[in-house]
Amino acid sequence: MGRYVARRLLLTIPVLLGASFLIFSMVYALPGDPIRALGGDRPLSPAVIAELRDRFHLNDPLYVQYWEYLKGLFQGDLGTDFRGRPVLDTIERTLPVTVQLALVAILFEAVIGLVAGVLAGIRRNSYFDNLVLVSTTLIVSIPILVLAFFAQLLFGLRLGWFPIAGTNDGLYSFVLPGLVLASGSLAYVARLTRTSLAENLRADYVRTARAKGLPNRTVIVRHTLRNSLIPVVTFIGADIGTLLGGAIVTETVFNLPGIGREVFNSIRSQEGAVVVGIVTLMVFFFIFFNLVVDVLYAVLDPRIRYD
Amino acid sequence: MTDQQQLDLRKDEVQAGTTTGLASPSVDVTKERQNSLWSDAWGELRRNPLFWIGAVLGVFFVLMALVPQVFARGADPRACDLANSQDLPSAQHWFGFDQQGCDYLANVVYGARNSLIIGVTAVLVILLLGVVVGAIAGYYGGIADGILARIADIFYALPLILGALVLLRVGPSTGIPIINSRGPGAVAIALALFGWMTAMRLVRSQVIAVKSSDYVAAARAMGASGRRILVRHILPNAVAPVLVYATITIGVIIAAEATLTYLGVGLQRPAISWGLQIAAGQASIRTAPHLVLFPSLILTLTVMAFVMMGDALRDALDPRQRA
């Protein structure tokens, strides 16, 4: 297991570098001049422009710029934005918001998705099963953007149950955006659990368990669920990357000051350093959780041995 | 197939939201007549009401994209009268008027074309990239597979919306044709460029799984070339899962396009797009909620049409469902 993890960790390095270079080259290939834009109405003097261009390595070829960036990265320096604020500070300020949002979303995803999926899977073709099927199709089809507006309109403005913007109400202000963010994955988790459970319930070992007189609850919880959860866990882990992508929209609509909204604003204002920093972080999270899931896989399924 | 390959295939299936049937073959050999996969699937599809709802909706929106005039009830989306600004829906004008006093039904109807063009184009590019890259990686294996799989990993690690967002923001100031056009082509390419990996992985796993089968060995023994084996024997196996994936992905891409356009990097005015309509309507969501409501509703129904068709197709093609 240790060797497997080490090998996987090594494999993440080219992916992490590749993804950050991809974003880096897209952002820095911009022919537009952010330094000139910085001056606004009053043009900066040529000396200042030259000095700033030099400081941000804007005159060097792309690979040199990237090398400079990497050197900084390994010293824990993600660079500064064009106003001189360290990118690391920006991330420290915004990341907790997104972490809370993602945690709330994953909680909804796991709890509601699993419960609905298990109940539907146990009684296939029942009324509840069909309800889950139809409602998940519906939820999957609603774009996050649309769902966000309707949640704001209905639960925020009409009913007044939840705040619709900002983080003033602590964890409570993450409930509505979290639910919106989780919606698509939640539906998918429910379906996956349902199919997986229903499939495993037909397996021979379940018949054996029943035959030796185990109560239904034990058969489902101890024997079937554990096996059925394997694809679900994989999905939830891989889904964290999707959640971060969805956070861009959710945080923008709900006005949450997290990394999603920050990266969107930075893309708009061409703050290259911030964009590359946050995207690299997102990619890191994505890779990390995928690794965790693969390791969990072996823990959950004794048939899988990595070494 | 080894356990590890079977596992990989399962994982790819889960990620793509589709099934190949290969990961857990369950052919009932005791049955006297073996129907083909497709005739079984059609029989299954015909009895699925969700498929029919999806199909009817899908045909409806495709027609709307082809001949919007018919659906706009004679109104011109660009003929506007400020006197009608933000008027509510009436018997004459079902969807009311927008901020500029344009007939909103006509505007929403004309929005279908861009969405569908982008959805279909992006998925075609995704299929092209996915099938070609996946087939090469899976069939030839070795170094080619290692490199292509790593490249796919790199793209896979970037969220779809994020990658497309950066590319489209940067696009107009680059010299690359299509990408710098700010048109539907740019949006479609950007979405395809950051969305081809799942199709590639699906095809790759499928090819690896089928490669070691007896009939491929037989074809090789008879002297068939690598390309012929790929095209005639291996790829046809991948058609079913890829078809399911493609159908659902059209819906996903349409939603992503609306999101990008809403965020300001997709289609630009004066193009007619649901994303632009939602963005414009957002400002007056309290006084004229219909401006957000109608494009959102039609957008959702369009996405739903493709998701439902894809779902039904998956259920029909999944041998596991037939117990």
XYZ file of C-alpha atoms in Angstrom:
630
model
C 0.000 0.000 0.000
C 2.799 2.388 0.935
C 4.543 1.842 -2.376
C 1.325 2.347 -4.269
C 0.674 5.645 -2.526
C 4.232 6.780 -3.180
C 3.943 5.924 -6.862
C 0.639 7.730 -7.150
C 2.082 10.758 -5.396
C 4.948 10.819 -7.885
C 2.493 10.587 -10.762
C 0.621 13.620 -9.478
C 3.655 15.848 -10.029
C 3.519 15.946 -13.868
C -0.247 16.399 -13.730
C -0.012 19.251 -11.255
C 2.771 20.929 -13.231
C 0.997 20.336 -16.539
C -2.278 21.788 -15.354
C -0.672 24.844 -13.800
C 1.447 25.403 -16.923
C -1.659 25.085 -19.094
C -3.436 27.797 -17.145
C -0.238 29.818 -16.844
C 0.335 29.865 -20.590
C -3.287 30.777 -21.285
C -3.253 33.618 -18.791
C 0.174 34.975 -19.651
C -0.137 34.624 -23.397
C -2.512 37.563 -23.144
C -1.287 40.292 -25.441
C -3.243 42.864 -23.474
C -1.201 45.012 -21.096
C -2.316 44.750 -17.482
C 0.362 47.242 -16.398
C -0.972 49.947 -18.662
C -4.502 49.161 -17.500
C -3.296 49.608 -13.916
C -2.704 53.273 -14.514
C -6.322 53.866 -15.476
C -6.955 57.371 -16.815
C -3.553 58.708 -15.846
C -0.897 56.925 -17.924
C 2.082 55.672 -15.933
C 5.492 57.062 -16.796
C 7.651 54.841 -19.040
C 10.159 54.363 -16.221
C 7.479 53.017 -13.880
C 6.107 50.745 -16.588
C 9.574 49.384 -17.338
C 10.212 48.803 -13.634
C 6.884 47.014 -13.149
C 7.311 44.897 -16.280
C 10.703 43.896 -15.044
C 9.460 43.020 -11.566
C 6.713 40.771 -12.926
C 9.038 39.232 -15.573
C 6.679 40.343 -18.319
C 9.499 40.841 -20.833
C 10.858 37.318 -20.545
C 9.723 34.395 -22.712
C 6.917 32.264 -21.354
C 9.030 29.386 -20.067
C 11.308 31.737 -18.146
C 8.280 33.342 -16.565
C 6.950 29.943 -15.623
C 10.319 28.894 -14.199
C 10.432 32.044 -12.097
C 6.919 31.252 -10.914
C 7.863 27.687 -9.984
C 10.933 28.852 -8.087
C 8.699 31.110 -6.050
C 6.135 28.360 -5.580
C 8.637 26.005 -3.971
C 9.582 28.706 -1.504
C 5.923 29.131 -0.615
C 5.712 32.346 -2.586
C 2.788 32.432 -4.987
C 3.719 35.889 -6.185
C 1.729 39.071 -5.806
C -1.100 40.543 -7.816
C -0.571 43.746 -9.731
C -1.461 45.789 -6.671
C 1.297 44.183 -4.652
C -0.928 42.023 -2.440
C 0.528 38.529 -1.944
C -1.586 35.870 -3.634
C -1.124 33.662 -0.582
C -2.968 36.247 1.540
C -5.830 36.297 -0.939
C -6.067 32.510 -0.782
C -5.888 32.489 3.017
C -8.707 34.994 3.115
C -10.990 33.246 0.627
C -10.281 29.539 1.055
C -12.108 29.045 4.394
C -15.326 30.268 2.788
C -15.079 27.738 -0.014
C -14.087 24.946 2.354
C -17.203 25.580 4.441
C -19.342 25.700 1.314
C -17.859 22.470 -0.029
C -18.261 20.721 3.339
C -21.919 21.689 3.533
C -22.394 20.551 -0.069
C -20.695 17.187 0.513
C -22.742 16.690 3.657
C -25.981 17.223 1.716
C -24.707 15.090 -1.116
C -23.780 12.169 1.119
C -26.673 12.272 3.564
C -29.621 13.029 1.296
C -28.176 11.192 -1.687
C -27.372 8.045 0.271
C -30.642 7.907 2.199
C -32.738 8.446 -0.931
C -30.633 5.963 -2.874
C -30.774 3.262 -0.205
C -34.526 3.599 0.320
C -35.129 3.480 -3.432
C -32.713 0.597 -3.946
C -34.256 -1.592 -1.263
C -37.714 -1.335 -2.747
C -37.222 -1.173 -6.468
C -40.182 -0.096 -8.576
C -42.043 1.116 -5.499
C -43.691 4.505 -5.398
C -40.706 6.017 -3.591
C -38.281 4.479 -6.077
C -40.079 6.086 -8.997
C -40.243 9.366 -7.136
C -36.476 9.294 -6.674
C -35.949 8.417 -10.327
C -38.118 11.222 -11.647
C -36.916 13.858 -9.213
C -33.244 13.063 -9.810
C -33.740 13.392 -13.574
C -35.354 16.740 -12.917
C -32.608 17.946 -10.581
C -29.775 16.801 -12.849
C -31.348 18.752 -15.703
C -31.565 22.068 -13.872
C -28.403 24.093 -14.445
C -26.796 25.293 -11.176
C -27.288 28.841 -12.388
C -31.049 28.445 -12.742
C -31.356 26.521 -9.495
C -29.459 29.252 -7.674
C -31.868 31.926 -8.882
C -34.941 29.964 -7.984
C -33.590 29.055 -4.569
C -32.883 32.725 -3.945
C -36.279 33.753 -5.224
C -38.314 31.117 -3.370
C -36.477 30.415 -0.106
C -34.744 33.757 0.162
C -37.086 36.471 -1.044
C -40.540 34.827 -0.870
C -40.307 32.667 2.227
C -37.413 34.490 3.859
C -36.013 31.273 5.360
C -32.424 31.739 4.282
C -30.127 34.684 3.584
C -29.494 35.005 -0.154
C -26.097 36.674 -0.162
C -22.969 37.047 1.923
C -21.708 35.112 4.919
C -23.072 37.216 7.765
C -25.087 34.397 9.311
C -22.179 32.020 9.814
C -22.656 28.434 8.771
C -26.364 29.055 8.264
C -25.659 31.279 5.277
C -24.014 28.316 3.558
C -27.085 26.086 3.717
C -28.837 27.402 0.623
C -25.751 27.776 -1.597
C -24.488 24.418 -0.358
C -27.717 22.721 -1.302
C -27.682 24.375 -4.727
C -24.061 23.410 -5.291
C -24.689 19.831 -4.192
C -27.906 19.332 -6.157
C -26.572 17.673 -9.286
C -24.153 15.408 -7.459
C -26.769 14.639 -4.846
C -29.082 13.296 -7.514
C -26.251 11.315 -9.005
C -25.276 9.831 -5.639
C -28.885 8.787 -5.066
C -29.025 7.011 -8.420
C -25.673 5.391 -8.084
C -26.515 4.078 -4.608
C -29.841 2.811 -5.851
C -28.469 0.917 -8.856
C -25.496 -0.392 -6.989
C -27.548 -1.559 -4.019
C -30.229 -3.164 -6.139
C -27.571 -5.004 -8.100
C -25.787 -6.265 -5.006
C -29.036 -7.361 -3.383
C -29.305 -10.001 -6.089
C -25.874 -11.390 -5.321
C -25.351 -14.871 -3.957
C -23.751 -13.743 -0.736
C -26.914 -11.827 0.131
C -28.953 -14.957 -0.380
C -26.531 -16.819 1.856
C -26.805 -14.146 4.528
C -30.598 -14.322 4.358
C -30.541 -18.100 4.368
C -28.544 -18.264 7.561
C -31.252 -16.165 9.157
C -29.687 -12.747 9.521
C -32.199 -9.966 10.074
C -32.890 -7.828 7.019
C -31.245 -4.783 8.558
C -27.965 -6.605 9.105
C -28.020 -8.028 5.604
C -28.427 -4.578 4.112
C -26.242 -2.510 6.397
C -23.412 -4.941 7.065
C -23.253 -6.943 3.850
C -24.808 -5.154 0.921
C -24.256 -1.490 1.715
C -20.530 -1.851 2.223
C -20.119 -3.298 -1.250
C -22.574 -0.900 -2.824
C -20.787 2.113 -1.423
C -17.605 1.558 -3.415
C -18.701 3.330 -6.622
C -20.448 5.978 -4.534
C -17.311 6.813 -2.587
C -15.362 7.014 -5.833
C -17.906 9.377 -7.235
C -18.006 11.656 -4.198
C -14.215 11.894 -4.169
C -13.908 12.636 -7.855
C -16.780 15.060 -7.488
C -14.867 17.446 -5.235
C -13.205 18.861 -8.331
C -16.607 19.399 -9.935
C -17.813 21.082 -6.765
C -14.931 23.551 -6.919
C -15.850 24.320 -10.523
C -19.487 24.773 -9.536
C -18.380 27.008 -6.684
C -17.434 29.629 -9.275
C -21.087 30.033 -10.229
C -22.582 29.447 -6.792
C -20.276 31.865 -5.026
C -20.794 34.512 -7.679
C -24.591 34.282 -7.535
C -24.726 34.062 -3.725
C -21.977 36.643 -3.336
C -19.799 34.451 -1.114
C -16.203 35.671 -0.858
C -14.589 32.288 -1.587
C -11.936 31.161 -4.038
C -14.548 30.529 -6.740
C -15.721 34.120 -6.831
C -12.143 35.332 -6.380
C -10.867 33.343 -9.348
C -13.752 34.544 -11.497
C -13.080 38.178 -10.629
C -9.379 37.669 -11.264
C -10.032 36.112 -14.646
C -12.122 39.132 -15.549
C -9.529 41.648 -14.379
C -6.613 39.607 -15.810
C -4.922 39.135 -12.445
C -2.778 36.321 -13.775
C -0.940 35.481 -10.571
C -4.160 35.056 -8.603
C -5.752 32.930 -11.339
C -2.760 30.608 -11.623
C -2.397 30.364 -7.840
C -6.014 29.476 -7.163
C -6.339 27.132 -10.131
C -3.194 25.264 -9.088
C -4.690 24.913 -5.631
C -7.959 23.596 -7.070
C -6.070 21.089 -9.198
C -4.104 20.000 -6.148
C -7.299 19.377 -4.184
C -8.752 17.461 -7.084
C -5.733 15.180 -7.416
C -5.394 14.758 -3.673
C -8.975 13.646 -3.139
C -8.795 11.270 -6.067
C -5.783 9.661 -4.444
C -7.587 9.425 -1.107
C -10.502 7.763 -2.856
C -8.295 5.205 -4.548
C -6.733 4.303 -1.234
C -10.145 4.129 0.414
C -11.145 1.792 -2.370
C -8.736 -0.820 -1.082
C -9.983 -0.341 2.464
C -13.599 -0.794 1.416
C -13.107 -3.622 -1.028
C -10.901 -6.426 0.263
C -10.633 -7.858 -3.245
C -8.461 -4.926 -4.250
C -4.795 -5.100 -3.368
C -2.483 -2.512 -4.804
C 0.878 -4.109 -4.146
C -10.179 -9.016 -18.863
C -8.127 -8.793 -15.701
C -9.661 -7.636 -12.438
C -7.779 -4.370 -12.655
C -9.061 -3.675 -16.190
C -12.574 -4.520 -15.143
C -12.198 -2.149 -12.228
C -10.879 0.651 -14.431
C -13.738 0.183 -16.831
C -16.278 0.329 -14.005
C -14.721 3.522 -12.716
C -14.798 5.156 -16.138
C -18.395 4.110 -16.524
C -19.336 5.679 -13.227
C -17.577 8.884 -14.172
C -19.203 9.020 -17.595
C -22.602 8.122 -16.207
C -22.995 5.323 -18.678
C -22.466 1.616 -18.964
C -20.784 -0.684 -21.400
C -22.121 -3.961 -20.162
C -18.567 -5.251 -20.448
C -17.700 -4.600 -16.847
C -20.301 -7.126 -15.790
C -21.449 -9.189 -18.745
C -24.694 -10.996 -18.079
C -25.780 -12.664 -21.279
C -28.498 -15.170 -20.590
C -27.178 -18.142 -22.531
C -30.095 -20.337 -21.558
C -32.414 -18.257 -23.706
C -33.175 -19.795 -27.051
C -33.076 -16.690 -29.220
C -30.333 -14.116 -28.744
C -31.561 -10.748 -29.866
C -29.021 -8.164 -30.859
C -28.175 -5.481 -28.339
C -29.885 -2.838 -30.426
C -33.159 -4.618 -31.063
C -33.385 -5.418 -27.359
C -32.609 -1.808 -26.584
C -35.262 -0.488 -28.926
C -37.851 -2.783 -27.427
C -36.889 -1.484 -24.016
C -36.860 2.154 -25.127
C -40.310 1.972 -26.668
C -41.809 1.047 -23.335
C -40.072 3.828 -21.407
C -42.263 6.906 -20.962
C -39.231 8.992 -19.920
C -37.666 8.313 -23.305
C -40.765 9.536 -25.102
C -40.985 12.696 -23.016
C -37.313 13.375 -23.757
C -37.656 12.573 -27.441
C -40.721 14.755 -27.923
C -39.054 17.642 -26.078
C -35.857 17.119 -28.064
C -37.629 17.164 -31.430
C -39.591 20.211 -30.306
C -36.444 22.195 -29.482
C -34.583 21.055 -32.579
C -37.510 22.310 -34.676
C -37.441 25.523 -32.668
C -33.775 25.974 -33.567
C -34.399 25.194 -37.242
C -37.525 27.280 -37.859
C -37.924 29.730 -34.970
C -40.338 31.861 -37.036
C -43.030 29.214 -36.628
C -42.754 29.235 -32.836
C -42.427 32.988 -32.351
C -46.111 33.591 -33.194
C -45.231 36.094 -35.887
C -43.174 38.367 -33.663
C -39.721 39.596 -34.645
C -37.199 39.338 -31.773
C -35.476 42.541 -32.894
C -38.630 44.630 -33.377
C -38.814 46.457 -30.071
C -40.875 49.271 -28.640
C -39.630 50.814 -25.412
C -43.218 51.640 -24.491
C -43.696 47.924 -23.793
C -40.611 47.646 -21.564
C -40.910 44.802 -19.031
C -44.624 44.302 -19.699
C -45.967 41.142 -18.106
C -47.152 38.152 -20.138
C -50.557 38.524 -21.802
C -52.771 36.500 -24.139
C -51.192 38.321 -27.077
C -47.625 38.102 -25.910
C -47.258 34.872 -23.952
C -43.884 35.667 -22.431
C -44.373 39.447 -22.084
C -41.678 41.946 -23.063
C -38.049 42.464 -22.061
C -36.307 45.646 -20.887
C -36.075 47.025 -24.429
C -39.705 46.220 -25.108
C -38.983 43.297 -27.430
C -41.411 40.402 -27.612
C -39.920 37.962 -25.111
C -41.399 34.785 -26.593
C -39.667 35.531 -29.888
C -36.393 36.213 -28.086
C -36.515 33.039 -26.032
C -37.486 30.981 -29.092
C -34.658 32.387 -31.191
C -32.236 31.575 -28.354
C -32.641 27.843 -28.997
C -30.543 27.944 -32.156
C -27.303 29.117 -30.537
C -27.666 26.700 -27.626
C -28.238 23.692 -29.850
C -25.513 24.634 -32.319
C -23.020 24.920 -29.483
C -24.246 21.742 -27.783
C -24.074 19.610 -30.917
C -20.824 21.085 -32.258
C -19.026 20.732 -28.937
C -20.153 17.125 -28.561
C -19.046 16.281 -32.110
C -15.585 17.687 -31.377
C -15.535 15.824 -28.049
C -16.411 12.578 -29.811
C -13.769 13.127 -32.462
C -11.054 13.873 -29.903
C -12.263 11.203 -27.491
C -12.525 8.383 -30.006
C -9.275 9.126 -31.817
C -7.147 9.747 -28.735
C -8.831 6.989 -26.728
C -8.457 4.423 -29.487
C -4.781 5.233 -30.021
C -4.022 5.180 -26.307
C -5.931 1.968 -25.690
C -4.830 0.038 -28.742
C -1.167 0.883 -28.918
C -0.596 1.138 -25.182
C 2.928 1.617 -23.882
C 4.483 5.052 -24.130
C 1.743 6.490 -26.338
C -0.845 5.470 -23.764
C 1.270 6.824 -20.905
C 1.647 10.235 -22.512
C -1.937 10.551 -23.742
C -3.343 9.376 -20.422
C -1.238 11.958 -18.553
C -2.431 14.700 -20.920
C -6.005 13.629 -20.288
C -5.287 13.680 -16.529
C -4.033 17.245 -16.806
C -7.185 18.425 -18.561
C -9.322 16.313 -16.295
C -7.978 18.086 -13.235
C -9.279 21.429 -14.466
C -12.998 21.995 -13.937
C -14.840 22.375 -17.268
C -16.280 25.797 -16.504
C -12.981 27.121 -15.194
C -10.891 26.072 -18.184
C -13.422 27.361 -20.687
C -13.780 30.579 -18.687
C -10.056 31.363 -18.880
C -9.772 30.397 -22.547
C -12.773 32.475 -23.560
C -11.604 35.458 -21.529
C -8.215 35.298 -23.216
C -9.553 34.194 -26.608
C -10.631 37.470 -28.255
C -7.161 39.001 -27.859
C -5.334 36.064 -29.420
C -4.768 35.432 -33.106
C -6.244 31.932 -33.113
C -9.136 31.700 -35.581
C -12.583 30.711 -34.221
C -11.339 31.098 -30.621
C -11.024 34.863 -31.091
C -14.469 35.202 -32.687
C -16.589 35.539 -29.509
C -19.171 33.503 -31.430
C -20.810 30.113 -30.919
C -17.774 28.436 -32.495
C -15.444 29.798 -29.825
C -17.720 28.663 -27.001
C -18.139 25.204 -28.519
C -14.399 24.729 -29.033
C -13.562 25.980 -25.550
C -16.053 23.591 -23.958
C -14.893 20.675 -26.099
C -11.249 21.347 -25.316
C -11.896 20.974 -21.603
C -14.496 18.245 -21.899
C -13.106 15.492 -24.138
C -11.376 13.452 -21.436
C -14.282 11.347 -20.230
C -15.072 10.188 -23.764
C -11.400 9.399 -24.259
C -11.179 7.343 -21.069
C -14.360 5.503 -21.925
C -13.097 4.535 -25.379
C -9.649 3.715 -24.023
C -10.925 1.330 -21.347
C -13.281 -0.242 -23.828
C -10.517 -0.795 -26.355
C -8.215 -2.284 -23.719
C -11.011 -4.570 -22.573
C -11.855 -5.825 -26.057
C -8.277 -5.956 -27.352
C -7.489 -9.235 -25.624
C -10.666 -10.995 -26.727
C -10.614 -14.113 -28.892
C -12.228 -12.622 -31.950
C -9.626 -9.879 -32.104
C -6.925 -12.507 -31.849
C -8.660 -14.375 -34.684
C -8.761 -11.252 -36.835
C -5.104 -10.647 -36.151
C -4.260 -14.243 -37.029
C -5.994 -13.782 -40.343
C -3.694 -10.891 -41.032
C -5.933 -7.898 -40.426
C -4.029 -4.647 -40.001
C -4.038 -2.717 -36.734
C -6.263 -0.046 -38.199
C -8.753 -2.518 -39.559
C -8.989 -4.313 -36.224
C -9.561 -1.000 -34.467
C -12.174 0.327 -36.856
C -14.038 -2.870 -37.707
C -13.789 -4.937 -34.566
C -13.012 -2.822 -31.553
C -14.655 0.563 -32.022
C -18.149 -0.766 -32.794
C -18.154 -2.088 -29.224
C -17.686 1.404 -27.919
C -20.636 2.850 -29.822
C -23.285 2.101 -27.203
C -21.621 3.694 -24.154
C -20.330 6.610 -26.203
C -23.802 7.253 -27.610
C -25.275 7.420 -24.115
C -22.488 9.684 -22.951
C -22.837 11.962 -26.001
C -26.591 12.389 -25.574
C -26.295 13.417 -21.940
C -23.299 15.627 -22.703
C -25.254 17.706 -25.235
C -27.459 18.721 -22.311
C -24.481 19.356 -20.036
C -22.793 21.535 -22.675
C -25.948 23.562 -23.256
C -26.117 24.290 -19.527
C -22.412 25.167 -19.462
C -22.823 27.525 -22.417
C -25.641 29.377 -20.673
C -23.456 29.647 -17.564
C -20.425 30.979 -19.449
C -22.577 33.449 -21.333
C -24.193 34.513 -18.068
C -20.729 35.072 -16.598
C -19.969 37.372 -19.533
C -17.381 35.387 -21.504
C -19.638 33.377 -23.819
C -21.862 34.848 -26.483
C -22.076 38.629 -26.560
C -24.869 40.999 -27.474
C -26.459 41.360 -29.991
C -26.466 37.545 -30.137
C -29.661 36.027 -28.782
C -28.897 33.578 -25.998
C -30.621 32.296 -22.882
C -27.558 33.068 -20.794
C -27.661 36.714 -21.866
C -31.395 36.879 -21.158
C -30.952 35.471 -17.648
C -28.106 37.888 -16.967
C -30.144 40.862 -18.178
C -33.263 39.778 -16.323
C -31.405 39.323 -13.051
C -31.411 43.065 -12.384
C -35.200 43.254 -12.380
C -35.867 39.929 -10.696
C -38.208 41.557 -8.130
C -40.280 43.687 -10.515
C -40.313 41.486 -13.614
C -39.482 37.907 -12.575
C -40.739 36.578 -15.913
C -37.539 37.851 -17.551
C -35.501 35.295 -15.627
C -38.238 32.692 -15.420
C -38.900 31.985 -19.108
C -35.372 31.572 -20.437
C -34.506 29.513 -17.340
C -37.506 27.295 -17.893
C -36.814 26.690 -21.574
C -33.124 26.164 -20.877
C -33.945 23.582 -18.216
C -36.411 21.786 -20.480
C -33.836 21.612 -23.257
C -31.187 20.185 -20.973
C -33.782 17.796 -19.574
C -34.700 16.534 -23.037
C -31.165 15.314 -23.649
C -30.603 14.016 -20.131
C -33.841 12.014 -20.279
C -33.043 10.544 -23.681
C -29.544 9.618 -22.536
C -30.842 8.078 -19.304
C -33.439 6.027 -21.128
C -30.838 4.926 -23.656
C -28.502 3.826 -20.880
C -31.207 1.839 -19.141
C -32.132 0.215 -22.441
C -28.550 -0.692 -23.310
C -27.663 -1.913 -19.829
C -27.850 -5.677 -19.646
C -27.708 -5.470 -15.858
C -31.173 -3.950 -15.848
C -32.657 -7.041 -17.483
C -32.835 -9.582 -14.771
